[in-house]
Every structure is written in C-alpha cells, then in structure tokens.
Amino acid sequence: MAWPRRNGGGAVFDGDGIRVLQQVATPGLDAVAQLFTYLGSEYFYMLVLPFVYWCLDRRRGHQLAFLFLASMWLNGFLKDLANLPRPSALFDGVRVLVRETSPGFPSGHAQGAMTLFGYLWLEYRVRWWRAVAPALIALIAFSRPYLGVHYLGDTLGGLAIGAAVVAAFRWGFRRGLGGAWPRRRKRVATVVVPLLLLPLYGESVAYQTLGFLMGFLAGDLDAFAAFPLRTPAPARVAIARWVVGMAGFAALYALHGALIPNGLPELPGYALLGLWVTAGAPWCFHRLGLADPSARTAAAGSPAAGPGDAPAGAGPAGSEGADPDGLPGASGRPMRGGGPAGGRPAQRLGRLALGLLAAAVVGSVLARPPVPREAFGPMAGPSPDRPLPLVIAHRGGDRRPENTLASFRYAAALGADWVELDVHRIADGALVVLHDETVDRTTDGSGDVHAMTLEQVKALDAGYRWTPDGGRTYPYRGRGLRIPTLEEVLAALPRQRLLIELKDDDPRLAEDVARTLREHGATRRVMVASFHDRTLRHFRAVAPEVPTSLASGEALRFVVAQRLGLTPFLRPPGVALQVPEYHGPLKVFAAGLVRLAHDRGLEVHAWTVNDPRKMEQLFLAGADGIVTDRPDLALAVRSHLFGPPGAGGAADAGRAPAGGRRPRPGLHPDPGSVGSTAFAPVGAVRDRASSR
C-alpha cells in the first residue's frame, strides 16, 4: 500500500529535515547519537543533579533542581496538550532507531539539555565550559531527529522553551519572587501546588517530577540549616558523597518501584526520594565525617538559598547559602562529633519524612493489588504475552454497508480480531442489528425501529444508501441486503469474536441478549458494552459469565479517578475501558490512562480511529485495541509496527528490525483474496511509555 507522506509543515515538521540529517548516517554516528541521546535521559539527570547539589554548589544545585523539575513538568504538560505524533518510518520514510511512545512536541531531551546546561553555562563563566555547554546542548538535541525520534520542529521548540524557562526563572529570581514568603506559606505551597498540578495530565512523569519537586523543596526549607555542607568539596570527599548518596537513592528508588502502587501513592514516594537528596544524604555525610564542619561558620551570613532569595551568582565561593527564609544557615557554634546541627530544623525534617512515609504506606496498604495480566478479560486472552494490539471493526467497517452480514464477513476475512455491532430490541421482542434508533440513514425506509416488527424491518433494503464514491454509485441497492438479527450474526459467524453494544436503556434488552448468547453457545466469544449504566449493570446481573466493558458513567468515573491518581483504590466492574481520544477539547486517551487501567485489569480501547497516522500514534502510546471503520488500514499499520501475527510476538514488538524499518505490508482490497483467519484473541504489547 502506498502511504501518503506527511507534508504541509515544512522541513521542520515532516520527514524532510530528518532525511537530510540521516544522509550522513553511519554505524559510528549511530553509536555517537545513541550516546548523546542517553545524556539527555532522566537517568543521566538523576546522576548529575545530586552531584551538583552534594558536591559542586549546594545553592546552585537547589536552584537547578527546582528549575529542571519545573521545566520537565511543563514539557510533559505541553506534550499532552499538543499531542503531536513522532516521526514515522511508515509515513515519513525515515529511519526510526529509537522508539518512544509519548507525543513528540516539544522534545524533552532538547528542553532538558537547554534547561540544565543553559543554566550552568550562565552560572559558570569558565572559558572551556562556555564552549562545551553549547556543544552538549546541540549534540543532545539534534541526536533526536538523527535517530528518528523527533522532528526538527520538536527539537527547535524544546530548545526555545528551555531557553524561555531559564530566562523566566532568572528574571523572577533576581526580583526575589517568593523569596519573602513566610516559612509556613512556603511549606504549604510545596504540598498544595504539586497536588493541584497533578490532574492537569496523568502521565507517569507527572508523578515523578511533582513528587521529587515536593520532597526537594519541602526538605530544603530546613536542610540548609540542619545539615550544612561545604561545597565545592575536595575530589575525594565529592566522590565519597556521591557514592554514598547515590547508593541510598538507588535503594529507595528500588523500594519505591517494588512496594508503592501506581497512582497517588507514588507522589509521597517520589517526595521521599527528593527529601533524601536534600536531607537524608547530607545527614549521612555528617555521620560519616564527609560534611566538613567548617561549613557551619562559612554558611553564616551568606545569601539566601531558595529560589528568589538572592540574585544568581551571589555569595562567596564555596558557601552554601542561608536558610530559605533568610535566616542564617548556622549559628556559628561548632558541631560536636561532626554531627548535624541540632534543634528545630532537624526535627521538622524528621516529621516531614515520617509524614511522607506514612502517606506512602497508607496509600499502598489501602490500594487494591494490581490484577495480573493473565487474569485480564477475553480481549487479552489467557496468555500474559499476547503480541499484538487488537483491531476492532466498527460496525464491520465502512467498506461495506454497516452492521450487515456483508460488512461483518468482510471484516472477518480481512483478519479483524473483533467485530463491533449494535443491537436494539424492537416492538415484537426481536433483536436487530442497527446503530441508529431510526432506519432513515441506512435503509430505504423511515421511522423509529423500536416501533416496528421484525417483518417490517426485514422488508427494508439495508444497502440502499451505502455509497463508496460520495453518491455517484450505490452498488448494494436492490441486492437483497437486510438488517440482520443478532441470532443471524451469531449463526453466520460461528468463530468470530464480537463486541456487542446494547443501544437501548432497557433491562429487557439485556435479558434477551443474555438468553440469545447462551442459546448459541457464544458467551465465551463476545464482550458486551453499552453507554447506559443501568442496562449494563442489569446485564452483568443476569449474565455474570459474559465479560463487559465499562458503561459511560463508569468510564467517566474511572477517567476522573485516573486524573486524580485514585484508581488504585477502585475495582472496576468490567474488563475493558473503551474511550475516545478526545471528549470535546479534553484529552481522554493517554499512556497514563493505560498504565493505571492495566493495574485494575482493564484493557484500553480507543474509538473511533480512522486516520492511519493516528492509529500508529495510539498503537505506540499503548492502546490495547483500536475501534475503527477502516480495519484494513489498521491491520496494515499494526503489521508495519509489530509484524504480522505470529511473526516474532511480544519479544519483537517493542523494537524496529535492523535498519529501522519493516517491509511495508500490502493490503488485499477484497476478502476473497485473503482467505479465512483463525480468530484467536490477541492483546496488546507494551513499549515502556516515555516522556522524553
């Protein structure tokens, strides 16, 4: 199939700029680009930021950590807001050497590099550093389009936003914004602001950045006074500090990943990690004799440490600054035994640590345990390593008249994993397959279908209004195509898996569908859905053996809970969450939703997606299935990304083959040339969602 290339955005937002960079590609340059792209990853910054704080300059480390974490939260928010796709081998014809699943604009690597190295470039006016820092920024930023991860526009946007963040921070810092706040107001802000920002987007990076920010800033309100450090530290002391500090950080990070569930409990968990950097590690340094007690005297009278408390570059070299409230960081009294400064600051830090630990423990205890993958519903199938996300043919697809046996057979012959259909209960109790409440849009008749008998419905031509060419031709008129009953669909497609939507808010519809499924032995190959909470609840009561999705109200409550991080405390009644990508201007589908839904045993299906470019983006973002009017296109996109069913499975699904591209799949336009398909259920493969 010839896929259209993206155009209209100039070289910065299509593949042209990337192809220019990749013209000089060699294996050696590939390796260099991989190295520099790692230097822009969160793991590298986890190593660098504590080193600056513990060993190089504590005051600047405080400012840099605040600036960097705020910038990365902003980057994630803008990604979620813009929701632009990344470069595609299929649609842009470029090599994609690194696959990431978050939206593309702005580049987190470019923005992060500009934020961190740009700040350090302004702070350290050493000639060699003035040359090295811009080179690092450029190499990290432009390694991304070279590797096919970002468009040039994503990279340039990230650089511009990073520069603006640094400029805004320094402007506010020099004017002392927030520096005169009382300690209590600062303490409240460090907790309340992250909680208010958390619902704005629900990706995992939000919990990381806001949690770190909460713990880091809250700890720094007292850590400068409680546990002063002499910086810059001598080389041996610096190495010892970094090794000790990172060992503790790594241990806490591992415990966090093993014990704390996804969702709201992550926030105090990550805050404890931030508190370790500001207070826990410095406390250890004092106990181990790595703090240099002379720091207490040197710190007294030096400029304030918090953002906005002193102009950049103020304070004598080697001083760590004063308490963020403007109080001196030391009393001038010598410390005994190399221990930390005692008194109220240390006590406040201890209470803060206990409070965060209690919040993380209580949240973890109250959270329901994650549902193992093998316990998922029938969409995923019984195996935990199903290789492919689902293609669900909406009403059978739009290549044939919708909700007819012709469209269902076409979708089945193409290889659609599931076929979606809609069911109404009409006047004489028959169950007919039709989407609308009236027959006007799809047939040669008119009127409310609920007022008709089956005989009247069967007299209508279900192919009368279908046209493939905008009304020039109507190839299915007069060919005997009728509105089918649910019984006819079950009999005509005995092996096809079906997603059945109950269209009416009517408990009798739920009862009749349950009875019909049992009569045809179809309860194990269907899933039932409905927008009506009452109808779906009644169906679950009369047919508990049949899996269901979440109804409209249930899905809304889950999405709201996901934004608030409260899903660990829920037990959803269904096995699938089926949502649009957007509800009006509000974004619903996101990788963060998938992450928390999986913990609750829910697959996440996006509807109704007909743009191939959007299909690719949603597949990569972690969609377990896509409901589409174009199953032919969805199957082709899926085959390009993950290979055909059985060709490598989950082990190969998260990476591109050698050369960065798969052969472009062909697509047969007619079901007669495709042959039959074994309709085993398949689930989704996950790439680890990345925010970079």
PDB file of N, CA and C in Angstrom, residues 422-464:
ATOM      1  N   ASP A 422     -24.196  -3.292  16.882  1.00  0.00           N
ATOM      2  CA  ASP A 422     -25.154  -2.611  17.760  1.00  0.00           C
ATOM      3  C   ASP A 422     -26.488  -3.353  17.721  1.00  0.00           C
ATOM      4  N   VAL A 423     -27.132  -3.462  18.892  1.00  0.00           N
ATOM      5  CA  VAL A 423     -28.362  -4.251  18.994  1.00  0.00           C
ATOM      6  C   VAL A 423     -29.471  -3.416  19.637  1.00  0.00           C
ATOM      7  N   HIS A 424     -30.643  -3.449  18.992  1.00  0.00           N
ATOM      8  CA  HIS A 424     -31.876  -2.875  19.544  1.00  0.00           C
ATOM      9  C   HIS A 424     -32.898  -3.988  19.765  1.00  0.00           C
ATOM     10  N   ARG A 425     -33.797  -3.771  20.711  1.00  0.00           N
ATOM     11  CA  ARG A 425     -34.963  -4.636  20.894  1.00  0.00           C
ATOM     12  C   ARG A 425     -36.169  -3.915  20.329  1.00  0.00           C
ATOM     13  N   ILE A 426     -36.834  -4.529  19.357  1.00  0.00           N
ATOM     14  CA  ILE A 426     -37.930  -3.848  18.656  1.00  0.00           C
ATOM     15  C   ILE A 426     -39.281  -4.282  19.210  1.00  0.00           C
ATOM     16  N   ALA A 427     -40.355  -3.852  18.556  1.00  0.00           N
ATOM     17  CA  ALA A 427     -41.704  -3.955  19.122  1.00  0.00           C
ATOM     18  C   ALA A 427     -42.115  -5.378  19.462  1.00  0.00           C
ATOM     19  N   ASP A 428     -41.773  -6.363  18.621  1.00  0.00           N
ATOM     20  CA  ASP A 428     -42.180  -7.738  18.882  1.00  0.00           C
ATOM     21  C   ASP A 428     -41.131  -8.531  19.653  1.00  0.00           C
ATOM     22  N   GLY A 429     -40.130  -7.837  20.211  1.00  0.00           N
ATOM     23  CA  GLY A 429     -39.121  -8.500  21.028  1.00  0.00           C
ATOM     24  C   GLY A 429     -37.921  -9.017  20.265  1.00  0.00           C
ATOM     25  N   ALA A 430     -37.887  -8.864  18.955  1.00  0.00           N
ATOM     26  CA  ALA A 430     -36.737  -9.312  18.172  1.00  0.00           C
ATOM     27  C   ALA A 430     -35.526  -8.414  18.445  1.00  0.00           C
ATOM     28  N   LEU A 431     -34.343  -9.000  18.294  1.00  0.00           N
ATOM     29  CA  LEU A 431     -33.089  -8.273  18.486  1.00  0.00           C
ATOM     30  C   LEU A 431     -32.472  -8.007  17.131  1.00  0.00           C
ATOM     31  N   VAL A 432     -32.482  -6.739  16.709  1.00  0.00           N
ATOM     32  CA  VAL A 432     -31.978  -6.390  15.391  1.00  0.00           C
ATOM     33  C   VAL A 432     -30.682  -5.605  15.519  1.00  0.00           C
ATOM     34  N   VAL A 433     -29.827  -5.741  14.495  1.00  0.00           N
ATOM     35  CA  VAL A 433     -28.505  -5.133  14.495  1.00  0.00           C
ATOM     36  C   VAL A 433     -28.567  -3.850  13.680  1.00  0.00           C
ATOM     37  N   LEU A 434     -28.556  -2.737  14.358  1.00  0.00           N
ATOM     38  CA  LEU A 434     -28.681  -1.431  13.725  1.00  0.00           C
ATOM     39  C   LEU A 434     -28.106  -0.407  14.692  1.00  0.00           C
ATOM     40  N   HIS A 435     -27.450   0.611  14.164  1.00  0.00           N
ATOM     41  CA  HIS A 435     -26.855   1.615  15.052  1.00  0.00           C
ATOM     42  C   HIS A 435     -27.872   2.653  15.486  1.00  0.00           C
ATOM     43  N   ASP A 436     -28.554   3.282  14.556  1.00  0.00           N
ATOM     44  CA  ASP A 436     -29.450   4.394  14.875  1.00  0.00           C
ATOM     45  C   ASP A 436     -30.756   3.887  15.468  1.00  0.00           C
ATOM     46  N   GLU A 437     -31.480   4.812  16.105  1.00  0.00           N
ATOM     47  CA  GLU A 437     -32.817   4.477  16.584  1.00  0.00           C
ATOM     48  C   GLU A 437     -33.832   4.487  15.458  1.00  0.00           C
ATOM     49  N   THR A 438     -33.495   5.156  14.365  1.00  0.00           N
ATOM     50  CA  THR A 438     -34.367   5.162  13.190  1.00  0.00           C
ATOM     51  C   THR A 438     -33.672   4.445  12.044  1.00  0.00           C
ATOM     52  N   VAL A 439     -34.434   4.088  11.043  1.00  0.00           N
ATOM     53  CA  VAL A 439     -33.884   3.377   9.883  1.00  0.00           C
ATOM     54  C   VAL A 439     -33.600   4.327   8.732  1.00  0.00           C
ATOM     55  N   ASP A 440     -33.780   5.615   8.936  1.00  0.00           N
ATOM     56  CA  ASP A 440     -33.712   6.579   7.843  1.00  0.00           C
ATOM     57  C   ASP A 440     -32.337   6.659   7.191  1.00  0.00           C
ATOM     58  N   ARG A 441     -31.266   6.666   7.980  1.00  0.00           N
ATOM     59  CA  ARG A 441     -29.933   6.929   7.442  1.00  0.00           C
ATOM     60  C   ARG A 441     -29.384   5.791   6.605  1.00  0.00           C
ATOM     61  N   THR A 442     -29.750   4.563   6.900  1.00  0.00           N
ATOM     62  CA  THR A 442     -29.089   3.421   6.263  1.00  0.00           C
ATOM     63  C   THR A 442     -29.986   2.608   5.343  1.00  0.00           C
ATOM     64  N   THR A 443     -31.295   2.834   5.355  1.00  0.00           N
ATOM     65  CA  THR A 443     -32.197   2.000   4.549  1.00  0.00           C
ATOM     66  C   THR A 443     -33.092   2.873   3.675  1.00  0.00           C
ATOM     67  N   ASP A 444     -33.972   2.209   2.924  1.00  0.00           N
ATOM     68  CA  ASP A 444     -34.937   2.925   2.083  1.00  0.00           C
ATOM     69  C   ASP A 444     -36.230   3.229   2.822  1.00  0.00           C
ATOM     70  N   GLY A 445     -36.247   2.957   4.149  1.00  0.00           N
ATOM     71  CA  GLY A 445     -37.433   3.227   4.940  1.00  0.00           C
ATOM     72  C   GLY A 445     -37.248   4.426   5.841  1.00  0.00           C
ATOM     73  N   SER A 446     -38.204   4.615   6.743  1.00  0.00           N
ATOM     74  CA  SER A 446     -38.119   5.694   7.716  1.00  0.00           C
ATOM     75  C   SER A 446     -38.899   5.284   8.949  1.00  0.00           C
ATOM     76  N   GLY A 447     -38.575   5.928  10.065  1.00  0.00           N
ATOM     77  CA  GLY A 447     -39.298   5.660  11.293  1.00  0.00           C
ATOM     78  C   GLY A 447     -38.413   5.060  12.370  1.00  0.00           C
ATOM     79  N   ASP A 448     -38.958   5.048  13.585  1.00  0.00           N
ATOM     80  CA  ASP A 448     -38.271   4.513  14.756  1.00  0.00           C
ATOM     81  C   ASP A 448     -38.291   2.997  14.696  1.00  0.00           C
ATOM     82  N   VAL A 449     -37.125   2.391  14.784  1.00  0.00           N
ATOM     83  CA  VAL A 449     -37.045   0.935  14.656  1.00  0.00           C
ATOM     84  C   VAL A 449     -37.747   0.245  15.821  1.00  0.00           C
ATOM     85  N   HIS A 450     -37.806   0.900  16.984  1.00  0.00           N
ATOM     86  CA  HIS A 450     -38.432   0.260  18.139  1.00  0.00           C
ATOM     87  C   HIS A 450     -39.932   0.066  17.954  1.00  0.00           C
ATOM     88  N   ALA A 451     -40.522   0.832  17.059  1.00  0.00           N
ATOM     89  CA  ALA A 451     -41.965   0.727  16.813  1.00  0.00           C
ATOM     90  C   ALA A 451     -42.290  -0.289  15.730  1.00  0.00           C
ATOM     91  N   MET A 452     -41.295  -0.929  15.152  1.00  0.00           N
ATOM     92  CA  MET A 452     -41.504  -1.845  14.039  1.00  0.00           C
ATOM     93  C   MET A 452     -41.480  -3.291  14.512  1.00  0.00           C
ATOM     94  N   THR A 453     -42.074  -4.134  13.707  1.00  0.00           N
ATOM     95  CA  THR A 453     -41.957  -5.574  13.906  1.00  0.00           C
ATOM     96  C   THR A 453     -40.797  -6.093  13.067  1.00  0.00           C
ATOM     97  N   LEU A 454     -40.400  -7.332  13.335  1.00  0.00           N
ATOM     98  CA  LEU A 454     -39.302  -7.914  12.564  1.00  0.00           C
ATOM     99  C   LEU A 454     -39.679  -8.022  11.090  1.00  0.00           C
ATOM    100  N   GLU A 455     -40.923  -8.317  10.803  1.00  0.00           N
ATOM    101  CA  GLU A 455     -41.349  -8.406   9.404  1.00  0.00           C
ATOM    102  C   GLU A 455     -41.166  -7.065   8.696  1.00  0.00           C
ATOM    103  N   GLN A 456     -41.505  -5.982   9.371  1.00  0.00           N
ATOM    104  CA  GLN A 456     -41.331  -4.663   8.771  1.00  0.00           C
ATOM    105  C   GLN A 456     -39.847  -4.321   8.584  1.00  0.00           C
ATOM    106  N   VAL A 457     -39.044  -4.672   9.556  1.00  0.00           N
ATOM    107  CA  VAL A 457     -37.610  -4.397   9.452  1.00  0.00           C
ATOM    108  C   VAL A 457     -36.997  -5.184   8.302  1.00  0.00           C
ATOM    109  N   LYS A 458     -37.404  -6.435   8.139  1.00  0.00           N
ATOM    110  CA  LYS A 458     -36.827  -7.284   7.098  1.00  0.00           C
ATOM    111  C   LYS A 458     -37.252  -6.857   5.695  1.00  0.00           C
ATOM    112  N   ALA A 459     -38.276  -6.047   5.605  1.00  0.00           N
ATOM    113  CA  ALA A 459     -38.700  -5.564   4.290  1.00  0.00           C
ATOM    114  C   ALA A 459     -37.825  -4.423   3.783  1.00  0.00           C
ATOM    115  N   LEU A 460     -36.941  -3.887   4.625  1.00  0.00           N
ATOM    116  CA  LEU A 460     -36.114  -2.731   4.256  1.00  0.00           C
ATOM    117  C   LEU A 460     -34.834  -3.179   3.557  1.00  0.00           C
ATOM    118  N   ASP A 461     -34.336  -2.310   2.685  1.00  0.00           N
ATOM    119  CA  ASP A 461     -33.085  -2.551   1.963  1.00  0.00           C
ATOM    120  C   ASP A 461     -31.946  -1.918   2.759  1.00  0.00           C
ATOM    121  N   ALA A 462     -31.125  -2.753   3.422  1.00  0.00           N
ATOM    122  CA  ALA A 462     -30.057  -2.248   4.293  1.00  0.00           C
ATOM    123  C   ALA A 462     -28.872  -1.709   3.511  1.00  0.00           C
ATOM    124  N   GLY A 463     -28.823  -1.951   2.204  1.00  0.00           N
ATOM    125  CA  GLY A 463     -27.732  -1.417   1.397  1.00  0.00           C
ATOM    126  C   GLY A 463     -28.139  -0.256   0.527  1.00  0.00           C
ATOM    127  N   TYR A 464     -29.326   0.253   0.739  1.00  0.00           N
ATOM    128  CA  TYR A 464     -29.892   1.239  -0.172  1.00  0.00           C
ATOM    129  C   TYR A 464     -29.083   2.531  -0.218  1.00  0.00           C
TER     130      TYR A 464
END
